[in-house]
Amino acid sequence: MNDIASLDPNYDGTLLGRFGGERPPAAAWFEEAIAHEPERSFFEVDGAQIELLTWGEVGKPGLLFLHGNAAHADWWSFIAPQFAGDFRCAAISWSGMGRSGWRDRYAIPIFAKEVEAAIKTAELGASGRAPVIVAHSFGGFPTLHVASFHPEIISGAILVDSAPPKSEGGPPPRLAQGRAHNPRYPTIESALRRFRFLPEQDKGMPEIIDWMARGALHEVPETEDAPGGWTWRFDPQFWQHFERGDLGPSPKVPIGLIVGGKSALFPTGRLEELQAIVEDLRFTTVVAEAYHHVLVDHPLELIEAIREGLPKLA
């Protein structure tokens, strides 16, 4: 896949700055995937509106795609269509992220409720078999909670570069400090220049990075306290209002693991620690050249790994 820094000798250190606010050229498969637009709707969980995207026919086996921290449901909108011929697919934006509502307090059990409501609203169990979750990064935390405390609502899960946090761990200082408001940028170009991944990553397909960045932004009008412009959709105080709680002793459904071979979240020994807490581990796939954001730098390999892994969870 593409290495941003090597694509352009005038690369300015930002992921999207060299495109001047224009959309990068895109691979044909990517254009075809995002042209398969989802149905978009909302459902309510404990007072917050939750964004829901769906593809495929009701009555087929269900797949629920869950994104990572500060991301949004459209991180999956070029992945999920690859499965929509055989599955009823859905993706949500967690509360506090994407187009979903914000909360005064966030907690893993609340996110588990959002999972359960998504499964019901999208009719992912209409085939008679509980759906499978595919979860990237932070999305794996509520998934493990569901797999431990409510295993009856899913038939398995695939964790994509998602390592449960250690008890003594916490968010990086940059996230833990938070801020009162997201910054506002005068133009979409200036906003796109500020888009970053965490952990930092400068490798990936520009069209995917651009797609994710645009979906993370929205235009806001001028107010008495702030100028108009573009700003991020996610709650900037998420981590100040987040209580992780207990993810559960061990998942009680079949689990598959897909990890990036160069992921910062999986230093030596971390994969083995994760494997040790999973009682029913059906497969582990290492995408050798991928970093943490496998969707960005090796999406086709990720699609193939999910496709090969799903039958192993049956």
XYZ file of N, CA and C in Angstrom, residues 32-192:
483
model
N -15.896 2.096 -6.269
C -17.048 1.200 -6.403
C -17.672 0.902 -5.044
N -16.827 0.722 -4.023
C -17.327 0.394 -2.689
C -18.136 1.542 -2.098
N -17.615 2.765 -2.147
C -18.345 3.868 -1.517
C -19.565 4.280 -2.340
N -19.589 3.866 -3.624
C -20.786 4.113 -4.433
C -21.956 3.252 -3.974
N -21.637 2.151 -3.277
C -22.668 1.288 -2.698
C -23.088 1.933 -1.375
N -23.909 2.964 -1.473
C -24.226 3.774 -0.300
C -25.140 3.035 0.664
N -24.902 3.224 1.952
C -25.752 2.572 2.955
C -27.059 3.323 3.150
N -28.016 2.658 3.776
C -29.164 3.349 4.336
C -28.711 3.978 5.645
N -29.076 5.227 5.855
C -28.629 5.967 7.036
C -29.833 6.305 7.916
N -29.674 6.048 9.210
C -30.755 6.328 10.148
C -30.159 6.513 11.539
N -31.028 6.706 12.520
C -30.624 6.870 13.908
C -31.550 6.056 14.801
N -31.033 5.645 15.939
C -31.857 5.064 16.985
C -31.383 5.646 18.315
N -32.197 5.521 19.337
C -31.891 6.162 20.612
C -31.470 5.148 21.667
N -30.438 5.483 22.420
C -30.006 4.694 23.571
C -29.742 5.644 24.729
N -30.503 5.513 25.770
C -30.329 6.317 26.989
C -30.185 7.804 26.676
N -31.057 8.291 25.813
C -31.118 9.719 25.545
C -30.211 10.227 24.448
N -29.371 9.387 23.867
C -28.466 9.812 22.793
C -28.876 9.175 21.473
N -28.873 9.981 20.418
C -29.144 9.473 19.083
C -27.885 8.811 18.535
N -28.015 7.579 18.066
C -26.876 6.799 17.580
C -27.001 6.610 16.067
N -25.949 6.972 15.361
C -25.923 6.875 13.900
C -25.796 5.418 13.467
N -26.630 5.017 12.503
C -26.644 3.643 12.008
C -26.559 3.634 10.486
N -25.638 2.836 9.950
C -25.506 2.590 8.517
C -25.788 1.117 8.268
N -26.548 0.803 7.220
C -26.843 -0.593 6.907
C -26.697 -0.864 5.417
N -26.279 -2.090 5.104
C -26.149 -2.593 3.740
C -26.689 -4.023 3.720
N -27.172 -4.461 2.573
C -27.569 -5.852 2.411
C -28.981 -6.132 2.891
N -29.451 -7.322 2.576
C -30.839 -7.683 2.817
C -31.064 -8.211 4.225
N -32.169 -7.783 4.824
C -32.599 -8.354 6.092
C -32.931 -9.829 5.873
N -32.478 -10.668 6.774
C -32.698 -12.108 6.654
C -31.435 -12.873 6.347
N -30.417 -12.166 5.861
C -29.111 -12.800 5.676
C -28.339 -12.739 6.989
N -27.317 -13.578 7.179
C -26.526 -13.531 8.420
C -25.998 -12.125 8.678
N -25.920 -11.738 9.944
C -25.587 -10.375 10.301
C -24.123 -10.144 10.620
N -23.632 -8.963 10.216
C -22.300 -8.484 10.584
C -22.445 -7.066 11.122
N -21.868 -6.813 12.292
C -21.867 -5.472 12.861
C -20.434 -4.978 12.954
N -20.146 -3.849 12.294
C -18.799 -3.283 12.250
C -18.710 -2.124 13.248
N -17.693 -2.175 14.108
C -17.524 -1.186 15.170
C -16.177 -0.496 15.030
N -16.184 0.832 15.035
C -14.972 1.613 14.800
C -14.224 1.914 16.093
N -13.077 2.567 15.945
C -12.229 2.918 17.072
C -12.483 4.309 17.606
N -11.632 4.730 18.525
C -11.799 6.000 19.220
C -11.732 7.195 18.267
N -12.669 8.131 18.466
C -12.738 9.396 17.718
C -12.980 9.194 16.227
N -13.367 8.001 15.817
C -13.654 7.714 14.411
C -15.168 7.835 14.177
N -15.675 7.137 13.166
C -17.100 7.217 12.842
C -17.480 6.028 11.971
N -18.777 5.830 11.809
C -19.283 4.638 11.125
C -18.768 4.504 9.704
N -18.509 5.641 9.031
C -18.073 5.567 7.641
C -16.641 5.071 7.471
N -15.944 4.803 8.567
C -14.659 4.095 8.450
C -14.880 2.723 7.825
N -16.108 2.209 7.909
C -16.400 0.872 7.385
C -17.125 0.910 6.048
N -17.407 2.097 5.514
C -18.277 2.158 4.340
C -17.589 1.773 3.039
N -16.299 1.449 3.074
C -15.644 0.846 1.915
C -15.263 -0.611 2.204
N -15.527 -1.063 3.442
C -15.286 -2.452 3.837
C -16.592 -3.241 3.829
N -17.609 -2.730 4.521
C -18.877 -3.444 4.652
C -19.513 -3.816 3.316
N -19.488 -2.938 2.277
C -20.111 -3.338 1.011
C -19.505 -4.589 0.387
N -18.265 -4.914 0.755
C -17.642 -6.121 0.216
C -18.343 -7.389 0.704
N -19.124 -7.256 1.787
C -19.789 -8.411 2.389
C -21.307 -8.362 2.224
N -21.822 -7.279 1.642
C -23.261 -7.057 1.613
C -24.006 -8.026 0.703
N -23.318 -8.719 -0.188
C -23.996 -9.705 -1.020
C -24.405 -10.940 -0.248
N -23.657 -11.260 0.811
C -23.909 -12.478 1.585
C -24.395 -12.212 3.001
N -24.292 -10.955 3.454
C -24.621 -10.632 4.838
C -25.494 -9.388 4.912
N -26.243 -9.278 5.983
C -26.884 -8.031 6.384
C -25.847 -7.302 7.237
N -25.336 -6.187 6.757
C -24.230 -5.486 7.412
C -24.706 -4.183 8.041
N -24.078 -3.819 9.150
C -24.383 -2.557 9.807
C -23.126 -1.997 10.440
N -23.091 -0.678 10.581
C -22.024 0.001 11.318
C -22.668 1.135 12.097
N -22.138 1.419 13.267
C -22.640 2.531 14.065
C -21.506 3.495 14.384
N -21.884 4.722 14.719
C -20.969 5.659 15.356
C -21.269 5.636 16.852
N -20.254 5.368 17.655
C -20.443 5.390 19.112
C -20.940 6.769 19.548
N -21.683 6.815 20.637
C -22.050 8.115 21.191
C -20.780 8.907 21.489
N -20.845 10.210 21.206
C -19.672 11.061 21.352
C -18.795 11.102 20.125
N -19.196 10.368 19.069
C -18.375 10.282 17.864
C -19.272 10.310 16.626
N -18.669 10.627 15.479
C -19.432 10.670 14.239
C -20.620 11.613 14.349
N -21.749 11.204 13.807
C -22.963 12.015 13.864
C -23.844 11.647 15.047
N -23.356 10.785 15.922
C -24.123 10.407 17.108
C -24.091 11.511 18.148
N -25.053 11.465 19.076
C -25.125 12.455 20.134
C -24.031 12.276 21.174
N -23.780 13.328 21.928
C -22.797 13.297 23.006
C -23.506 13.013 24.331
N -22.721 12.566 25.313
C -23.249 12.266 26.645
C -22.474 13.050 27.709
N -23.096 13.167 28.881
C -22.373 13.723 30.027
C -21.385 12.707 30.579
N -21.709 11.405 30.434
C -20.844 10.337 30.907
C -20.841 9.206 29.885
N -19.667 8.610 29.679
C -19.528 7.472 28.778
C -19.007 6.277 29.584
N -19.451 5.094 29.227
C -18.998 3.885 29.915
C -19.185 2.689 28.995
N -18.341 1.686 29.181
C -18.424 0.489 28.348
C -19.817 -0.154 28.407
N -20.471 -0.279 29.576
C -21.829 -0.857 29.564
C -22.822 -0.070 28.715
N -22.647 1.266 28.641
C -23.518 2.066 27.774
C -23.246 1.725 26.310
N -21.968 1.585 25.952
C -21.637 1.217 24.578
C -22.161 -0.182 24.261
N -22.149 -1.071 25.252
C -22.717 -2.405 25.039
C -24.209 -2.313 24.733
N -24.904 -1.373 25.385
C -26.320 -1.148 25.074
C -26.483 -0.671 23.631
N -25.558 0.164 23.176
C -25.617 0.648 21.801
C -25.435 -0.507 20.821
N -24.554 -1.444 21.164
C -24.378 -2.642 20.339
C -25.673 -3.437 20.271
N -26.267 -3.690 21.427
C -27.494 -4.485 21.474
C -28.621 -3.816 20.696
N -28.739 -2.498 20.840
C -29.791 -1.780 20.119
C -29.534 -1.770 18.618
N -28.261 -1.688 18.221
C -27.933 -1.724 16.792
C -28.325 -3.064 16.183
N -28.027 -4.137 16.894
C -28.374 -5.470 16.402
C -29.886 -5.589 16.205
N -30.641 -5.069 17.166
C -32.105 -5.136 17.076
C -32.631 -4.236 15.966
N -32.168 -2.984 15.925
C -32.690 -2.026 14.955
C -32.363 -2.425 13.523
N -31.155 -2.917 13.297
C -30.737 -3.317 11.947
C -31.207 -4.715 11.576
N -31.860 -5.400 12.503
C -32.378 -6.761 12.277
C -31.264 -7.716 11.854
N -30.158 -7.643 12.572
C -28.997 -8.467 12.219
C -29.175 -9.923 12.606
N -30.152 -10.216 13.446
C -30.403 -11.601 13.831
C -31.561 -12.236 13.102
N -32.066 -11.595 12.054
C -33.265 -12.091 11.363
C -33.048 -13.421 10.663
N -31.794 -13.799 10.451
C -31.522 -15.093 9.813
C -31.761 -16.263 10.757
N -31.945 -15.960 12.055
C -32.076 -17.020 13.056
C -30.781 -17.311 13.779
N -29.691 -16.679 13.330
C -28.391 -16.826 13.982
C -27.906 -15.457 14.426
N -27.386 -15.388 15.635
C -26.889 -14.115 16.146
C -25.739 -13.616 15.275
N -25.585 -12.302 15.136
C -24.568 -11.751 14.242
C -23.156 -11.883 14.800
N -22.212 -11.611 13.924
C -20.790 -11.535 14.277
C -20.388 -10.070 14.310
N -19.585 -9.700 15.296
C -19.036 -8.351 15.379
C -17.635 -8.332 14.781
N -17.343 -7.287 14.011
C -15.984 -7.002 13.544
C -15.622 -5.642 14.135
N -14.619 -5.611 15.026
C -14.340 -4.404 15.796
C -12.884 -4.002 15.682
N -12.666 -2.725 15.362
C -11.307 -2.192 15.292
C -10.983 -1.402 16.555
N -9.793 -1.613 17.100
C -9.226 -0.774 18.163
C -10.183 -0.641 19.341
N -10.558 0.607 19.721
C -11.448 0.847 20.844
C -12.752 0.067 20.724
N -13.201 -0.184 19.505
C -14.438 -0.933 19.311
C -14.396 -2.324 19.915
N -13.189 -2.838 20.138
C -13.063 -4.147 20.750
C -13.406 -4.175 22.224
N -13.356 -3.016 22.902
C -13.626 -3.002 24.341
C -15.091 -3.317 24.638
N -16.053 -2.594 24.046
C -17.449 -2.981 24.236
C -17.739 -4.388 23.707
N -17.026 -4.779 22.649
C -17.221 -6.127 22.103
C -16.860 -7.184 23.131
N -15.750 -7.017 23.825
C -15.357 -7.978 24.853
C -16.344 -7.979 26.013
N -16.867 -6.814 26.350
C -17.889 -6.739 27.398
C -19.122 -7.543 26.993
N -19.587 -7.319 25.764
C -20.747 -8.064 25.272
C -20.452 -9.556 25.255
N -19.270 -9.927 24.785
C -18.907 -11.344 24.676
C -18.800 -12.018 26.033
N -18.539 -11.251 27.087
C -18.435 -11.806 28.436
C -19.768 -11.809 29.174
N -20.528 -10.718 29.059
C -21.734 -10.548 29.870
C -23.039 -10.787 29.112
N -23.001 -10.655 27.781
C -24.216 -10.866 26.987
C -23.899 -11.709 25.745
N -23.276 -12.863 25.914
C -22.827 -13.640 24.746
C -23.965 -14.149 23.878
N -25.174 -14.169 24.428
C -26.302 -14.695 23.665
C -26.676 -13.807 22.484
N -26.231 -12.550 22.465
C -26.669 -11.648 21.392
C -25.718 -11.661 20.197
N -24.571 -12.336 20.307
C -23.653 -12.457 19.169
C -23.196 -13.902 19.059
N -22.752 -14.290 17.876
C -22.260 -15.651 17.689
C -20.744 -15.712 17.590
N -20.093 -14.554 17.595
C -18.643 -14.520 17.530
C -18.170 -13.098 17.288
N -16.857 -12.915 17.313
C -16.299 -11.582 17.098
C -14.914 -11.683 16.498
N -14.609 -10.718 15.661
C -13.266 -10.559 15.099
C -12.719 -9.236 15.602
N -11.619 -9.288 16.346
C -10.974 -8.090 16.867
C -9.852 -7.690 15.924
N -9.937 -6.476 15.394
C -8.963 -5.977 14.430
C -8.016 -5.010 15.142
N -6.811 -5.466 15.382
C -5.796 -4.681 16.082
C -6.376 -4.020 17.329
N -7.021 -4.823 18.126
C -7.670 -4.343 19.345
C -7.145 -5.136 20.535
N -6.374 -4.484 21.372
C -5.823 -5.120 22.566
C -6.492 -4.518 23.790
N -7.132 -5.315 24.645
C -7.775 -4.749 25.831
C -6.752 -4.052 26.702
N -7.115 -2.894 27.257
C -6.149 -2.133 28.064
C -5.792 -2.864 29.340
N -4.567 -2.688 29.778
C -4.156 -3.240 31.061
C -4.775 -2.417 32.181
N -4.931 -3.037 33.346
C -5.625 -2.389 34.456
C -4.969 -1.078 34.849
N -3.635 -1.014 34.724
C -2.933 0.205 35.114
C -2.857 1.217 33.978
N -3.387 0.863 32.821
C -3.269 1.726 31.657
C -4.332 2.805 31.612
N -4.184 3.677 30.669
C -5.141 4.758 30.449
C -4.858 5.385 29.111
N -5.636 6.392 28.725
C -5.401 7.045 27.447
C -4.092 7.808 27.452
N -3.478 8.015 26.291
C -2.281 8.844 26.216
C -2.564 10.231 26.778
N -1.537 10.893 27.347
C -1.746 12.220 27.937
C -2.449 13.199 27.021
N -2.131 13.136 25.735
C -2.745 14.041 24.761
C -4.269 13.893 24.738
N -4.770 12.653 24.968
C -6.207 12.431 25.013
C -6.761 12.718 26.394
N -6.018 12.310 27.432
C -6.507 12.447 28.795
C -6.734 13.905 29.177
N -5.910 14.806 28.646
C -6.044 16.224 28.977
C -7.300 16.827 28.377
N -7.636 16.399 27.174
C -8.827 16.904 26.508
C -8.771 18.408 26.285
N -9.916 18.971 25.926
C -10.037 20.414 25.738
C -11.515 20.759 25.795
N -11.794 22.022 26.083
C -13.181 22.434 26.255
C -13.955 22.369 24.944
N -13.276 22.739 23.824
C -13.947 22.774 22.531
C -12.989 22.276 21.459
N -13.560 21.687 20.427
C -12.748 21.372 19.257
C -12.383 22.664 18.537
N -11.176 22.758 17.991
C -10.805 23.973 17.258
C -11.638 24.126 15.993
N -11.754 25.376 15.538
C -12.455 25.666 14.289
C -11.447 26.136 13.255
N -11.634 25.655 12.033
C -10.725 25.998 10.936
C -11.522 26.771 9.881
N -10.919 27.768 9.263
C -11.680 28.635 8.348
C -12.108 27.945 7.059
N -11.356 26.935 6.609
C -11.667 26.259 5.350
C -11.549 24.751 5.537
N -12.181 24.000 4.641
C -12.055 22.545 4.679
C -10.609 22.138 4.443
N -9.890 22.875 3.601
C -8.492 22.551 3.346
C -7.663 22.658 4.614
N -7.833 23.736 5.372
C -7.048 23.901 6.597
C -7.409 22.841 7.627
N -8.676 22.416 7.643
C -9.077 21.357 8.571
C -8.458 20.020 8.174
N -8.503 19.698 6.899
C -7.939 18.430 6.435
C -6.447 18.340 6.734
